[in-house]
Amino acid sequence: MRSYPRNSPEAAARILALVLISDGHVSRSELETLQQLDGVRHLGLDSQKFPAIVQTLCEDLLMEGFDGRSILSRVGEGLMASLMAEVNDVEQQAQVLRLAQLVVHADQHVSEGEKAMIEAISGIWKTISVAAAAAKAKSNRPALALAD
């Protein structure tokens, strides 16, 4: 799977694309809602570049052996964690999740694949945030003096 710079618009857009294709297709109403919300631009990406992000993601998934079944089962935990780690800015994560929620509801049906993908992304980002907060707290903790 190709990688993008950390917290880049492309990394955020790929995660949004992952949600959009998680049920096996992207509906017209989902794309229209994304366009009406100017969602891709809110992620910092020119809207003309989003189709290429989706295409690249699909190509990468095919290279990984994706065969049309659940994307989550094909991507695997390690790859999901790697993709999610490319967006570690909490505000950007929240923005991606808000857009994903709005877009998947556009067709009046949230599939099991879409629901599972959003839950997986939320869970991974929550875990990453908790681990980062713990590491930060540990690094800010004063060293204990050893008593004689």
Short mmCIF file of C-alpha atoms in Angstrom, two decimals, residues 1-142:
data_model
loop_
_atom_site.label_atom_id
_atom_site.label_comp_id
_atom_site.label_asym_id
_atom_site.label_seq_id
_atom_site.Cartn_x
_atom_site.Cartn_y
_atom_site.Cartn_z
CA MET A 1 0.00 0.00 0.00
CA ARG A 2 1.38 3.39 -0.92
CA SER A 3 1.97 5.87 1.85
CA TYR A 4 1.28 9.57 2.13
CA PRO A 5 2.99 12.19 4.30
CA ARG A 6 1.67 12.27 7.86
CA ASN A 7 -1.40 14.49 8.29
CA SER A 8 -1.45 15.33 4.59
CA PRO A 9 -4.72 16.02 2.78
CA GLU A 10 -4.08 12.90 0.71
CA ALA A 11 -3.77 10.68 3.79
CA ALA A 12 -7.02 12.06 5.20
CA ALA A 13 -8.79 11.75 1.85
CA ARG A 14 -7.68 8.13 1.51
CA ILE A 15 -9.26 7.28 4.84
CA LEU A 16 -12.48 8.95 3.73
CA ALA A 17 -12.27 6.98 0.47
CA LEU A 18 -11.77 3.79 2.47
CA VAL A 19 -15.06 4.45 4.24
CA LEU A 20 -16.82 5.25 0.97
CA ILE A 21 -15.79 1.99 -0.70
CA SER A 22 -16.20 -0.16 2.41
CA ASP A 23 -19.57 -1.46 1.22
CA GLY A 24 -18.19 -2.38 -2.18
CA HIS A 25 -19.38 0.66 -4.10
CA VAL A 26 -19.73 4.43 -3.87
CA SER A 27 -23.27 5.63 -4.42
CA ARG A 28 -24.06 8.72 -6.43
CA SER A 29 -25.79 10.30 -3.40
CA GLU A 30 -22.63 9.82 -1.32
CA LEU A 31 -20.51 11.58 -3.94
CA GLU A 32 -23.09 14.35 -4.34
CA THR A 33 -23.19 14.90 -0.58
CA LEU A 34 -19.40 15.01 -0.42
CA GLN A 35 -19.43 17.58 -3.22
CA GLN A 36 -22.23 19.66 -1.61
CA LEU A 37 -20.32 19.72 1.67
CA ASP A 38 -17.14 20.63 -0.21
CA GLY A 39 -15.73 17.91 2.01
CA VAL A 40 -12.56 17.15 0.11
CA ARG A 41 -11.59 20.81 0.10
CA HIS A 42 -12.19 20.92 3.88
CA LEU A 43 -9.51 18.24 4.14
CA GLY A 44 -7.17 20.56 2.24
CA LEU A 45 -7.28 18.69 -1.06
CA ASP A 46 -8.34 19.98 -4.45
CA SER A 47 -11.62 18.20 -5.21
CA GLN A 48 -10.30 17.24 -8.65
CA LYS A 49 -7.66 15.06 -6.96
CA PHE A 50 -10.09 12.93 -4.95
CA PRO A 51 -10.98 10.51 -7.77
CA ALA A 52 -7.27 9.72 -8.17
CA ILE A 53 -7.01 9.02 -4.42
CA VAL A 54 -9.96 6.61 -4.68
CA GLN A 55 -8.47 4.98 -7.79
CA THR A 56 -5.07 4.55 -6.15
CA LEU A 57 -6.69 3.05 -3.05
CA CYS A 58 -8.63 0.57 -5.19
CA GLU A 59 -5.48 -0.38 -7.10
CA ASP A 60 -3.59 -0.88 -3.84
CA LEU A 61 -6.40 -3.03 -2.45
CA LEU A 62 -6.36 -5.17 -5.59
CA MET A 63 -2.61 -5.60 -5.18
CA GLU A 64 -3.27 -6.72 -1.60
CA GLY A 65 -5.64 -9.38 -2.94
CA PHE A 66 -8.98 -7.69 -2.30
CA ASP A 67 -11.67 -9.77 -3.96
CA GLY A 68 -14.87 -7.82 -3.29
CA ARG A 69 -15.59 -9.20 0.16
CA SER A 70 -15.35 -7.14 3.32
CA ILE A 71 -12.59 -4.61 2.98
CA LEU A 72 -11.85 -4.82 6.69
CA SER A 73 -11.20 -8.55 6.46
CA ARG A 74 -8.81 -8.01 3.56
CA VAL A 75 -6.96 -4.99 4.88
CA GLY A 76 -6.09 -6.51 8.24
CA GLU A 77 -5.26 -4.88 11.54
CA GLY A 78 -1.64 -4.07 10.79
CA LEU A 79 -2.35 -2.31 7.52
CA MET A 80 -5.36 -0.49 9.00
CA ALA A 81 -3.22 0.73 11.90
CA SER A 82 -0.54 1.88 9.45
CA LEU A 83 -3.06 3.80 7.33
CA MET A 84 -4.68 5.38 10.39
CA ALA A 85 -1.27 6.38 11.80
CA GLU A 86 -0.78 8.60 8.75
CA VAL A 87 -3.38 10.92 10.28
CA ASN A 88 -2.50 11.57 13.92
CA ASP A 89 -3.77 15.14 14.17
CA VAL A 90 -6.85 14.89 16.41
CA GLU A 91 -8.70 17.72 14.67
CA GLN A 92 -8.07 16.19 11.25
CA GLN A 93 -9.25 12.81 12.55
CA ALA A 94 -12.46 14.37 13.84
CA GLN A 95 -13.01 16.11 10.51
CA VAL A 96 -12.57 12.87 8.56
CA LEU A 97 -14.99 11.04 10.86
CA ARG A 98 -17.60 13.82 10.65
CA LEU A 99 -17.42 13.81 6.86
CA ALA A 100 -17.56 10.02 6.75
CA GLN A 101 -20.68 9.96 8.95
CA LEU A 102 -22.44 12.58 6.83
CA VAL A 103 -21.53 10.94 3.54
CA VAL A 104 -22.46 7.35 4.46
CA HIS A 105 -25.88 8.55 5.61
CA ALA A 106 -26.47 10.30 2.27
CA ASP A 107 -28.07 7.27 0.63
CA GLN A 108 -30.36 6.71 3.63
CA HIS A 109 -28.65 3.37 4.28
CA VAL A 110 -25.55 2.69 6.32
CA SER A 111 -24.27 -0.73 5.34
CA GLU A 112 -22.63 -3.12 7.76
CA GLY A 113 -19.34 -2.54 5.92
CA GLU A 114 -19.57 1.23 6.32
CA LYS A 115 -20.53 0.93 9.98
CA ALA A 116 -17.72 -1.54 10.69
CA MET A 117 -15.16 0.63 8.90
CA ILE A 118 -16.11 3.79 10.81
CA GLU A 119 -16.03 1.86 14.10
CA ALA A 120 -12.61 0.39 13.23
CA ILE A 121 -11.19 3.79 12.32
CA SER A 122 -12.60 5.38 15.49
CA GLY A 123 -11.22 2.57 17.61
CA ILE A 124 -7.74 2.73 16.11
CA TRP A 125 -7.55 6.50 16.40
CA LYS A 126 -8.78 6.37 19.99
CA THR A 127 -6.09 3.81 20.81
CA ILE A 128 -3.42 5.89 19.09
CA SER A 129 -4.56 9.03 20.95
CA VAL A 130 -4.53 7.27 24.32
CA ALA A 131 -1.06 5.84 23.66
CA ALA A 132 0.24 9.25 22.56
CA ALA A 133 -1.22 10.93 25.64
CA ALA A 134 0.35 8.30 27.90
CA ALA A 135 3.74 8.73 26.22
CA LYS A 136 3.50 12.50 26.56
CA ALA A 137 2.55 12.24 30.23
CA LYS A 138 5.44 9.85 30.83
CA SER A 139 7.93 12.19 29.15
CA ASN A 140 6.65 15.14 31.20
CA ARG A 141 6.89 13.25 34.49
CA PRO A 142 9.77 14.47 36.67
#
